[in-house]
Coordinates of C-alpha atoms in Angstrom, one line a residue:
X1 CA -4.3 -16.1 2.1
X2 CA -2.9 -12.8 2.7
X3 CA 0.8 -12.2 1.8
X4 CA 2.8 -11.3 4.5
X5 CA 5.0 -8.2 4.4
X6 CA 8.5 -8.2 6.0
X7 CA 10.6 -5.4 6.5
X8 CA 14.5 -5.7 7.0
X9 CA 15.1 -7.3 10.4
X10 CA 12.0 -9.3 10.2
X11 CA 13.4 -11.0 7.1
X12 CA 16.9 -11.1 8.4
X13 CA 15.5 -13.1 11.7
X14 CA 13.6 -15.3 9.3
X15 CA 16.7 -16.0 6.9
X16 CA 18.4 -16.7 10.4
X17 CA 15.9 -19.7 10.9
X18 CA 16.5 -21.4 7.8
X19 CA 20.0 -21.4 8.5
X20 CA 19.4 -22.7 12.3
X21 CA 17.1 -25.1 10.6
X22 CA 19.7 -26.7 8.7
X23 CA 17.6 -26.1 5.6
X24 CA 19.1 -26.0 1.7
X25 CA 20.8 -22.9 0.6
X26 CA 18.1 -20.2 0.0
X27 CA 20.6 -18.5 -2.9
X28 CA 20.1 -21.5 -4.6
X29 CA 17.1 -21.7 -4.4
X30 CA 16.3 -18.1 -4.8
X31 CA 18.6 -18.6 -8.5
X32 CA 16.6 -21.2 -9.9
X33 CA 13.3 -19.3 -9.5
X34 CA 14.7 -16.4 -11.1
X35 CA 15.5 -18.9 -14.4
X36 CA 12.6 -20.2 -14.5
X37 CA 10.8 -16.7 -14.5
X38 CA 13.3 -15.7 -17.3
X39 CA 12.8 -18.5 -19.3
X40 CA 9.1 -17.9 -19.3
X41 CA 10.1 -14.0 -19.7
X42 CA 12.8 -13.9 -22.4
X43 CA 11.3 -14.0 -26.1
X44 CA 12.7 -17.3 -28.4
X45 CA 14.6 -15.3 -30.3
X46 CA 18.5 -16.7 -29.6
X47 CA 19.3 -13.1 -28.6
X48 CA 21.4 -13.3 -25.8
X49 CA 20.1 -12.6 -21.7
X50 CA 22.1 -10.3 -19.5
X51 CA 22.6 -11.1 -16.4
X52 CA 23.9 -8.2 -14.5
X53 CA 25.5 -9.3 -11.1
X54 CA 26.6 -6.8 -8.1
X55 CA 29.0 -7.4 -5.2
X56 CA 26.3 -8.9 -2.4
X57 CA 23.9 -11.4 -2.0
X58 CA 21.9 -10.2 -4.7
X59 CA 24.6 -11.1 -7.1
X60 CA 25.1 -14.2 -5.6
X61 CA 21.4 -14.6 -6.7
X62 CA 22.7 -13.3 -10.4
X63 CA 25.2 -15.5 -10.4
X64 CA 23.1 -18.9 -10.0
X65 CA 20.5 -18.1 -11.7
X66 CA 22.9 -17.7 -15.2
X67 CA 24.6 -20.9 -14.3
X68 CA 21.6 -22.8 -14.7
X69 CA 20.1 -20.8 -18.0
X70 CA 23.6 -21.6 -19.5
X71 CA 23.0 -24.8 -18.6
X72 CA 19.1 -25.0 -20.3
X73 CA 21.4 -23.7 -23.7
X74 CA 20.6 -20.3 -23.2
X75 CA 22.5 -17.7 -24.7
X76 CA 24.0 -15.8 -21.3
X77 CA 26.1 -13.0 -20.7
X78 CA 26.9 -11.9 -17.1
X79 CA 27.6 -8.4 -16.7
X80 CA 30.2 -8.6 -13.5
X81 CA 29.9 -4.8 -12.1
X82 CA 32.8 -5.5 -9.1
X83 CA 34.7 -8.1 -10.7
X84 CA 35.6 -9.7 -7.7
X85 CA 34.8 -12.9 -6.6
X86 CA 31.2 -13.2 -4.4
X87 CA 30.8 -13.5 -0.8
X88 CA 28.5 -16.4 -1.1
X89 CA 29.9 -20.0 -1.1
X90 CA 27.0 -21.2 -3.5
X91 CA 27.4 -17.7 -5.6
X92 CA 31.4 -18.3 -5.8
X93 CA 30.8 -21.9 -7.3
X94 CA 27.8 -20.7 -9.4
X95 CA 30.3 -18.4 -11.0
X96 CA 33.3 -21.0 -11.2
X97 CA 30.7 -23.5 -12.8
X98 CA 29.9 -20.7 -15.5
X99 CA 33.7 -20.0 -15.7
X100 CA 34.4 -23.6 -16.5
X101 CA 31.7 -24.5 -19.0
X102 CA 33.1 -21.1 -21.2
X103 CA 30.8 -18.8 -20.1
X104 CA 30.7 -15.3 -21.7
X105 CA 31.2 -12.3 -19.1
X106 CA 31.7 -8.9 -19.6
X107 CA 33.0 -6.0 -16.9
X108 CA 31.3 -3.1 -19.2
X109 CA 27.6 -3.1 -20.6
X110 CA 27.8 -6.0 -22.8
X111 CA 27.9 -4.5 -26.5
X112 CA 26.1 -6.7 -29.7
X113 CA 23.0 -8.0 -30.2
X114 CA 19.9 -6.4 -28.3
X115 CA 19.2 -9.2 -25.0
X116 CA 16.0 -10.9 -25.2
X117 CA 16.1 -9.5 -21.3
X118 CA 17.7 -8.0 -18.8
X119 CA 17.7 -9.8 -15.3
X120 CA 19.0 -6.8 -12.8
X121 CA 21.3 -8.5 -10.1
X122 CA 22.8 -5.3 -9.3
X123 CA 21.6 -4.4 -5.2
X124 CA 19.2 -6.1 -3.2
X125 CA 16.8 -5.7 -0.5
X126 CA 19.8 -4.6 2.3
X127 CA 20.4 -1.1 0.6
X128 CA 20.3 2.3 3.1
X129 CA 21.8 4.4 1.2
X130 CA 21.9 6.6 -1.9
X131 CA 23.4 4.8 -4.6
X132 CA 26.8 5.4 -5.8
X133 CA 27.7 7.3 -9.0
X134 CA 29.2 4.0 -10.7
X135 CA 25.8 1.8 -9.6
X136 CA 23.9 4.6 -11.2
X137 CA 25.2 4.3 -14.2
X138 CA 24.7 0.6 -14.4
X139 CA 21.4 1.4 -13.5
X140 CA 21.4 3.8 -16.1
X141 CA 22.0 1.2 -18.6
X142 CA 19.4 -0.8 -17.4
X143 CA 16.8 1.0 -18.0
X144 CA 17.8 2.2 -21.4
X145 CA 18.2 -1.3 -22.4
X146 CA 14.8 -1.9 -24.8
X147 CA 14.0 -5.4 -23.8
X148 CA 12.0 -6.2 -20.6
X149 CA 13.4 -6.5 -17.1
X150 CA 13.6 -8.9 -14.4
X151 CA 14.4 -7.4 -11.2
X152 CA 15.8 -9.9 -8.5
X153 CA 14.0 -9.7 -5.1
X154 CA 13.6 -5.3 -5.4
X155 CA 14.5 -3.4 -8.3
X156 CA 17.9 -2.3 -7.7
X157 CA 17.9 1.2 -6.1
X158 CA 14.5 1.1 -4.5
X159 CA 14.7 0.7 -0.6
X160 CA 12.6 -2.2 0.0
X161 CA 11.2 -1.0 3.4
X162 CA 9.9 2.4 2.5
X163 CA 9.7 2.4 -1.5
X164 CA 11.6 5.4 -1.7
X165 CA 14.2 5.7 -4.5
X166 CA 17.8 5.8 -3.1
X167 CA 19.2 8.3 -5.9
X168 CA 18.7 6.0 -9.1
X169 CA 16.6 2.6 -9.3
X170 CA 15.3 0.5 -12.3
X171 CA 12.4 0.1 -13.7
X172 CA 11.5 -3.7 -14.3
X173 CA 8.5 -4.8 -16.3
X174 CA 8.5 -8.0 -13.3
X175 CA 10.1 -8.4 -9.7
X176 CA 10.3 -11.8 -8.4
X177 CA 10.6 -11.6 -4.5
X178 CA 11.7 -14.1 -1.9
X179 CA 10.4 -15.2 1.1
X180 CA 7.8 -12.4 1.5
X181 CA 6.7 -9.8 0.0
X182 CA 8.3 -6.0 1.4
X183 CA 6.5 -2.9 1.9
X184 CA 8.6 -1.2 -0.5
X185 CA 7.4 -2.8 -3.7
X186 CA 4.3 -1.8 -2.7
X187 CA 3.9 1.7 -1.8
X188 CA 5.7 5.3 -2.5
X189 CA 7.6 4.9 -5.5
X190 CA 7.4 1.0 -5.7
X191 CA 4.4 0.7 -7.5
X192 CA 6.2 2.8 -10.2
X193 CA 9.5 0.3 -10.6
X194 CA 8.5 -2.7 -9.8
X195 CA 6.2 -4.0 -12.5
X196 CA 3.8 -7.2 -11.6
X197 CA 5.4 -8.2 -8.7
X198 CA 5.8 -12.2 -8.0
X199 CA 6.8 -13.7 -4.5
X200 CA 8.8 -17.4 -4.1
X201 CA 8.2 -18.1 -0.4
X202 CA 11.2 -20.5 -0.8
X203 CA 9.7 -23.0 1.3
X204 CA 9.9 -20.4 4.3
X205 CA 6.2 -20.4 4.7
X206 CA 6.3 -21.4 8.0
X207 CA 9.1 -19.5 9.3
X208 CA 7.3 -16.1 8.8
X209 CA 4.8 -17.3 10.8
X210 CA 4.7 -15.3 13.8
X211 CA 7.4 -12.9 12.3
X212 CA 5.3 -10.6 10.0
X213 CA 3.4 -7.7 11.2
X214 CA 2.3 -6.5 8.2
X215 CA 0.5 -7.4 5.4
X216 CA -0.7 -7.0 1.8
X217 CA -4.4 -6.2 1.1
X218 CA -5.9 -7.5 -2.1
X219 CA -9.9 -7.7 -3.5
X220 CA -9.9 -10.9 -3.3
X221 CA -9.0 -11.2 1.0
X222 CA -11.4 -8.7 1.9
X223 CA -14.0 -9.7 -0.3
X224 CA -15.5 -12.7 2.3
X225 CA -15.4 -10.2 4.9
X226 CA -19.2 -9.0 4.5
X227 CA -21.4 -11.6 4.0
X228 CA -24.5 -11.8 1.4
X229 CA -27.4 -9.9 2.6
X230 CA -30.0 -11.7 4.2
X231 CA -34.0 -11.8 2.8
X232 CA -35.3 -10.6 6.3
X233 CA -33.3 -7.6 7.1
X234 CA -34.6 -3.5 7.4
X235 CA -32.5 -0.4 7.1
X236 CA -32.2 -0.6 10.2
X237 CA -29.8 -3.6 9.8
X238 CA -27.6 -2.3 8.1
X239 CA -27.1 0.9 10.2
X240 CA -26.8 5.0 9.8
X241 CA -24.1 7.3 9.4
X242 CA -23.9 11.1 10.7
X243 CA -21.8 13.6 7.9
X244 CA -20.8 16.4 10.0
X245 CA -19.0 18.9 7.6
X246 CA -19.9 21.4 4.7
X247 CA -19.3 24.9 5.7
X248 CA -19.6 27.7 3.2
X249 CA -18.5 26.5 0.1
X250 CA -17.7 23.2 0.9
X251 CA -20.7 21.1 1.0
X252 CA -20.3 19.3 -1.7
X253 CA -17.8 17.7 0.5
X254 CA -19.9 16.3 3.1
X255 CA -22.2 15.3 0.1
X256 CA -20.2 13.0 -1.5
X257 CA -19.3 11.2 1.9
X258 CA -22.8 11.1 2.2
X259 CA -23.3 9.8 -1.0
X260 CA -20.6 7.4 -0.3
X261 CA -21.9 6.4 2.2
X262 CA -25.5 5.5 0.9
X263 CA -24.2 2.9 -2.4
X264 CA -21.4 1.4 0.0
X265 CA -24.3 0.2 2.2
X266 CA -25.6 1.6 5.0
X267 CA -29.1 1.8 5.5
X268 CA -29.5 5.6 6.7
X269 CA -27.6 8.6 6.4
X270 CA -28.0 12.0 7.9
X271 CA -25.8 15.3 7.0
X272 CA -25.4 18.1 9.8
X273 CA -24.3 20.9 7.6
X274 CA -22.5 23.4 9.3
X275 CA -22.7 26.5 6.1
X276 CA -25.7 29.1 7.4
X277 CA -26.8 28.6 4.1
X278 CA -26.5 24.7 3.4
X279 CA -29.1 23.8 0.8
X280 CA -32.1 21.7 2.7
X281 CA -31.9 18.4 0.2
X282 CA -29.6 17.0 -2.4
X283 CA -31.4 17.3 -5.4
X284 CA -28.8 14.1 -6.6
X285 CA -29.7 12.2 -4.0
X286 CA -32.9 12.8 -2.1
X287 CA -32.0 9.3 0.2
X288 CA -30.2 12.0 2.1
X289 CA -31.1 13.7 4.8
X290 CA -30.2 17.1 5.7
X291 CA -30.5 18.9 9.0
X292 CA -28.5 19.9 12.0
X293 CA -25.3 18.5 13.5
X294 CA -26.9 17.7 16.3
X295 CA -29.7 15.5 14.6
X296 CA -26.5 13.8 12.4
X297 CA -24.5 13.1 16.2
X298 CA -27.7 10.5 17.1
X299 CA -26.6 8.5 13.9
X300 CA -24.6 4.9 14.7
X301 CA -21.4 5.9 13.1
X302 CA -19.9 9.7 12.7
X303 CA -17.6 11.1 10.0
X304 CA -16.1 14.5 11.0
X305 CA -14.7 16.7 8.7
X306 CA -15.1 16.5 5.0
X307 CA -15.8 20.3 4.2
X308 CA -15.6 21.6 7.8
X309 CA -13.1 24.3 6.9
X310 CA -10.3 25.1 8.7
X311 CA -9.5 27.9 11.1
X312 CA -7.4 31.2 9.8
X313 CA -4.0 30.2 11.4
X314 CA -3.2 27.6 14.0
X315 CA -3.3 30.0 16.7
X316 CA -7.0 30.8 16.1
X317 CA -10.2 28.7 16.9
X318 CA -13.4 27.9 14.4
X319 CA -17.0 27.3 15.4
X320 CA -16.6 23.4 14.4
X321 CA -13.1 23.5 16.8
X322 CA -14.7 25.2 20.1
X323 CA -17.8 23.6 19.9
X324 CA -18.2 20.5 17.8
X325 CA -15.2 18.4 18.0
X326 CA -15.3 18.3 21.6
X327 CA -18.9 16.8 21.4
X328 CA -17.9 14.2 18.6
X329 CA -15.0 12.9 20.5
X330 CA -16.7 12.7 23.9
X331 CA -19.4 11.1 21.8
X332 CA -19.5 7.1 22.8
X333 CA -20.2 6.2 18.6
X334 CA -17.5 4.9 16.4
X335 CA -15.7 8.0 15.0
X336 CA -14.0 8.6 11.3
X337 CA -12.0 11.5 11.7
X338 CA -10.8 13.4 8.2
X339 CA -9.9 16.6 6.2
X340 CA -10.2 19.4 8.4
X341 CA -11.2 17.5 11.5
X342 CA -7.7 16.0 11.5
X343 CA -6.4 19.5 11.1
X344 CA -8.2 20.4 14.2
X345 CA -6.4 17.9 16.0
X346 CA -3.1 19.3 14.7
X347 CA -3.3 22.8 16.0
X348 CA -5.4 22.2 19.2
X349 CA -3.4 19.7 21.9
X350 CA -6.4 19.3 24.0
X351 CA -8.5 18.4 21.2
X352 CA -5.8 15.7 20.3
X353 CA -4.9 14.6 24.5
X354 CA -9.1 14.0 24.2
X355 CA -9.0 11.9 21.3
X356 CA -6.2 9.7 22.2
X357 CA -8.6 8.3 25.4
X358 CA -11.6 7.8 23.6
X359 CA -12.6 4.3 24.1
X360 CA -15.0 3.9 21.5
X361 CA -13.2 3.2 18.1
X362 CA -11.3 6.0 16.3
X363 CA -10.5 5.8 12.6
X364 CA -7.9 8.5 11.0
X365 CA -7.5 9.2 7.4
X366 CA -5.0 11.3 7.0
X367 CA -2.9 12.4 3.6
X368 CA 0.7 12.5 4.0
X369 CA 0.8 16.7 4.7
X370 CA -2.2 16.0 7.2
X371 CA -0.3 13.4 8.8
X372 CA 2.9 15.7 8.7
X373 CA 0.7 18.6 11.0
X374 CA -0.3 15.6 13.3
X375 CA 3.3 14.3 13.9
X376 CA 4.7 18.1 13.8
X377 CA 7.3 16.4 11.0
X378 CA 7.8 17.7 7.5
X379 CA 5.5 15.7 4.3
X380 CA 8.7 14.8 3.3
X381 CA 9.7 12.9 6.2
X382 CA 6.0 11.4 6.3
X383 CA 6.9 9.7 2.9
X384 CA 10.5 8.7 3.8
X385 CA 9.0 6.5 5.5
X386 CA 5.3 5.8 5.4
X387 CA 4.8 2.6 8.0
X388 CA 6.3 4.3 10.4
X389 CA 4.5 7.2 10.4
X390 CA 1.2 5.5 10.0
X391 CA 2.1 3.3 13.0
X392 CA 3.3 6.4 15.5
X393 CA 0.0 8.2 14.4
X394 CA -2.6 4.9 15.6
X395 CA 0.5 4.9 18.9
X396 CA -0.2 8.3 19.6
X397 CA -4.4 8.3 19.1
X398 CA -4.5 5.0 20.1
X399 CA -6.6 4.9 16.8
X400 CA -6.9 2.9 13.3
X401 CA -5.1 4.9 10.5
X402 CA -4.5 5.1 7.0
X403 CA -2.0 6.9 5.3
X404 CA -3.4 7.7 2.0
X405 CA -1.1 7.9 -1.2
X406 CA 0.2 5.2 -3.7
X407 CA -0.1 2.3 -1.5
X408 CA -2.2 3.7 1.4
X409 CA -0.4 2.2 4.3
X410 CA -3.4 0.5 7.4
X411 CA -2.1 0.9 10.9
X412 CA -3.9 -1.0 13.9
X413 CA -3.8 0.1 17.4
X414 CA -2.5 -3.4 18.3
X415 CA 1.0 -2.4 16.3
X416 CA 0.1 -4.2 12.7
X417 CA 0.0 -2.6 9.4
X418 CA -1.4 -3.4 5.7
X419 CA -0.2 -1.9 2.5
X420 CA -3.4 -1.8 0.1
X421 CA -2.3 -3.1 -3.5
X422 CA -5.5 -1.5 -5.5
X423 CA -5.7 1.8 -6.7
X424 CA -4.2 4.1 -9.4
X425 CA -3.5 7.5 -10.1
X426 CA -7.4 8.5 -11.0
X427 CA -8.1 8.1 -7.3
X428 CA -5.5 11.9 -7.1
X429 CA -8.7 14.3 -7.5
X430 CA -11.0 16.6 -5.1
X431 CA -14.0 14.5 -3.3
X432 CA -11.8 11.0 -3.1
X433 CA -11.1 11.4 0.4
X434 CA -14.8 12.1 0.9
X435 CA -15.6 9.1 -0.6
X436 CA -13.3 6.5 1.5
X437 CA -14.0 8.4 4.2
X438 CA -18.5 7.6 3.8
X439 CA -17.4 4.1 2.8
X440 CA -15.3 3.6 6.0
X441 CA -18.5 4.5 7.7
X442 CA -20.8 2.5 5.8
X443 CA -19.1 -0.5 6.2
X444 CA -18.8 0.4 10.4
X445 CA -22.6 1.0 10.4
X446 CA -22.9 -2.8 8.6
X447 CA -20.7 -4.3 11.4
X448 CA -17.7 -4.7 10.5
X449 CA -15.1 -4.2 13.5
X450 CA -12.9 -1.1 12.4
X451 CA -9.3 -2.6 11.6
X452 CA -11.5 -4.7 8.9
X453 CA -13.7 -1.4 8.3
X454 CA -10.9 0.4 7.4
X455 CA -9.0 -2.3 5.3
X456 CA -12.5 -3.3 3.4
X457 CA -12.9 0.1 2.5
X458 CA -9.3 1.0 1.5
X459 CA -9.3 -1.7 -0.4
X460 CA -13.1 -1.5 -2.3
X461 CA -12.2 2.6 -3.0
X462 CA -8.4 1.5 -4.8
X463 CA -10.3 -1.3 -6.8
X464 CA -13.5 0.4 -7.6
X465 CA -10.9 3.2 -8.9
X466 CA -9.1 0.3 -11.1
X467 CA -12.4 -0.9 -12.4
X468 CA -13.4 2.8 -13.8
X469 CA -9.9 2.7 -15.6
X470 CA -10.5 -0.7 -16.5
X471 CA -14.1 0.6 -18.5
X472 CA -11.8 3.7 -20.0
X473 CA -13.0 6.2 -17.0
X474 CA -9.5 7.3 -16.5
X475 CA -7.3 7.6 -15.1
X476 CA -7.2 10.9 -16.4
X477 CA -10.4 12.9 -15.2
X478 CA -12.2 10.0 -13.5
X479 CA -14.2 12.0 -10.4
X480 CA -15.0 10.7 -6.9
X481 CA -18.4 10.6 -7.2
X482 CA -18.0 7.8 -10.6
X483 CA -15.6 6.1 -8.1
X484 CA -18.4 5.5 -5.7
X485 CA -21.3 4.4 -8.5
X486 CA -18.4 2.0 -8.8
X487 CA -17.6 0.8 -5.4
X488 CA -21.5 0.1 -4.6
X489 CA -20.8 -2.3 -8.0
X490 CA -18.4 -4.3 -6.9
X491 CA -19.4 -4.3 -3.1
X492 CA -22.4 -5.8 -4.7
X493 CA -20.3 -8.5 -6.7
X494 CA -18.3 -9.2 -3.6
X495 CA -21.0 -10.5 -1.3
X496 CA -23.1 -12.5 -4.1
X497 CA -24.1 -15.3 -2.7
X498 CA -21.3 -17.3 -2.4

């Protein structure tokens, strides 16, 4: 089952219907998960755990969870940042109970004995702002401390909705999460301070039914999606793909989609170069077939743009601008639209009006700067905050996006989103983008419909990228085109007969 992702108000109207539910405390419940993960985290040494517990809700989570690891004879100390009592009926009497039984706490870092770990109670998944200078420092201490960290529900610091780092945020070797997961762990800088990431539903399962738009892709929810291969098929089962890309200097662009393209599946594929002096076969891989763009336009599924080059400035107009865009987008054949095609869009508004009425599907793959020139806003506010932007570009081209990046963010033209948990920092070379782009085709030409395209193929290119790392490929060095050997290898493990 596919984790659901919530973002702030959809997990504030689900923490609403527990409480109209009449259901038992959730910061109870949330406290004694976080024991039970630090009891399975904190090394059997009888060094002490620190429990550092903020001012909110969060705290109130802090504060039950030490209660009850006092109570299992474990060595606490609670690190009380604010000192003042907590909001939280259930976190007030968690903190009298650990008051009463002689409980150690401490309103500086606690000094001694190095902890077995540190459990960060500090901020939670409510924060909008930069952190303060006095919550940086804690969080300074944090992270120098040289046990392991468990971060309650986000690592303090990280905004849980876009992943981006509000100032200062720890680092935490595990985050247990409640309810659902949140987009923030998994994208941006999440990935980078969150550690393995857990989620306690808290017996909400139900509630977030109907609440979530978004959701988490992993291997093994996309894997069913293509089935084994049947004995009496042809190639033309499975069906082609037209390239259209590779001006001077940059074919080996459109060749690796093409080669992409060809090991994730599809059954023919046909490259309309557009350099006057485009070679006339890949010596690498003869399979492919090399010719004119009008020969690779009668193929089932298009990809525009790997290696099409871009014009001068954006007041000018290329050959592939004037002349070949409008044809592919007036085309009636699923359309995957990258690299310079997307920066055609960008500086020519009748090019993009054109696009956003195609009715045959449209599938974007932007990086964050390409989706900056589509939404005439800065990278940086891309990043800030990447659903969004994801979800404004399918809005506005009425298309399936990705927004590539540490947790590429899927958005659907019916208003979801997915945040693809595979991948690593290999996958950040030339020729990747090629690559996801042929397999987004391939897996089109096979059938799938294009929201599950798109996620398949997000998805296979992050894990195929983990696997090279996995067999000491990278992630320093690894190429796109070992990426790909790798995807057709685990595309072929996926739909074994099951």
């Amino acid at each position: 089952m596919r984790m659901p992702l919530l973002e702030p108000r959809e997990l504030a109207r689900v923490e609403e219907r527990s409480r109209a539910a009449g259901r038992a405390s959730l910061m109870l419940r949330a406290g004694r998960a976080v024991a039970e993960a630090a009891r399975r985290m904190a090394a059997d040494t009888g060094a002490p755990i620190v429990v550092v517990a903020g001012p909110g809700n969060n705290g109130g989570d802090a504060w039950v969870a030490g209660a009850l690891l006092r109570e299992t004879f474990h060595r606490v100390v609670v690190f009380d940042v604010k000192g003042s009592d907590p909001k939280a009926p259930e976190a007030r009497e968690a903190k009298a109970t650990f008051v009463r039984a002689g409980g150690q706490i401490a309103r500086e870092w606690p000094q001694g004995a190095q902890p077995a770990l540190v459990i960060d109670g500090l901020l939670g998944a409510g924060l909008t702002r930069d952190v303060d200078a006095g919550f940086a420092t804690v969080i300074a201490r944090i992270n120098d401390s040289p046990c392991p960290v468990l971060a309650i529900d986000v690592p303090s610091g990280l905004d849980s909705a876009t992943g981006r780092v509000r100032g200062a945020a720890v680092v935490a070797a595990r985050t247990l999460t409640f309810i659902a997961g949140k987009p923030g762990l998994y994208t941006l800088d999440g990935p980078d301070h969150c550690g393995l990431v857990e989620c306690d539903a808290l017996g909400c399962e139900d509630l977030v039914a109907g609440v979530a738009q978004g959701q988490l892709i992993e291997a093994q929810d996309v894997a069913p999606w293509l089935p084994p291969r049947r004995r009496n098929t042809h190639k033309g089962t499975y069906g082609s793909v037209g390239i259209i890309g590779g001006n001077r200097g940059m074919v080996g662009a459109a060749l690796l989609a093409g080669r992409a393209a060809l090991l994730g599946g599809t059954g023919k594929v046909r490259l309309g170069l557009l350099s006057t002096d485009a070679p006339a076969a890949d010596p690498g891989r003869p399979e492919l077939m090399l010719g004119t763009v009008d020969e690779a336009m009668q193929m089932d599924v298009l990809v525009a743009g790997p290696g099409a080059g871009r014009s001068p400035s954006a007041t000018s107009v290329s050959m592939f601008e004037r002349t070949v865009m409008p044809a592919l987008i007036a085309s009636t054949r699923p359309l995957v639209l990258d690299a310079d095609a997307l920066n055609a869009l960008a500086y020519n508004a009748a090019l993009a009006h054109d696009a956003s009425l195609r009715k045959p599907a449209t599938i974007l793959t932007p990086h964050p700067a390409e989706a900056a020139r589509l939404l005439e806003r800065s990278t940086a506010e891309v990043q800030a905050d990447r659903v969004t932007a994801a979800l404004d570009l399918a809005r506005r081209f009425k298309a399936h996006v990705v927004l590539k990046g540490a947790g590429s963010i899927c958005a659907f033209r019916d208003g979801g989103w997915s945040v693809n948990a595979t991948g690593n920092p290999g996958l950040a070379s030339a020729g990747n983008g090629d690559v996801l782009a042929g397999l987004v085709a391939a897996l089109l030409a096979q059938g799938l419909e294009p929201a599950r395209a798109l996620q398949y193929a997000v998805c296979l290119h992050g894990a195929a990228g983990d696997a090279c790392v996995a067999r000491g490929l990278g992630p320093v060095g690894l190429t796109a085109l070992e990426v790909a050997h790798e995807a057709r290898a685990l595309i072929n493990a996926w739909t074994a007969v099951r």
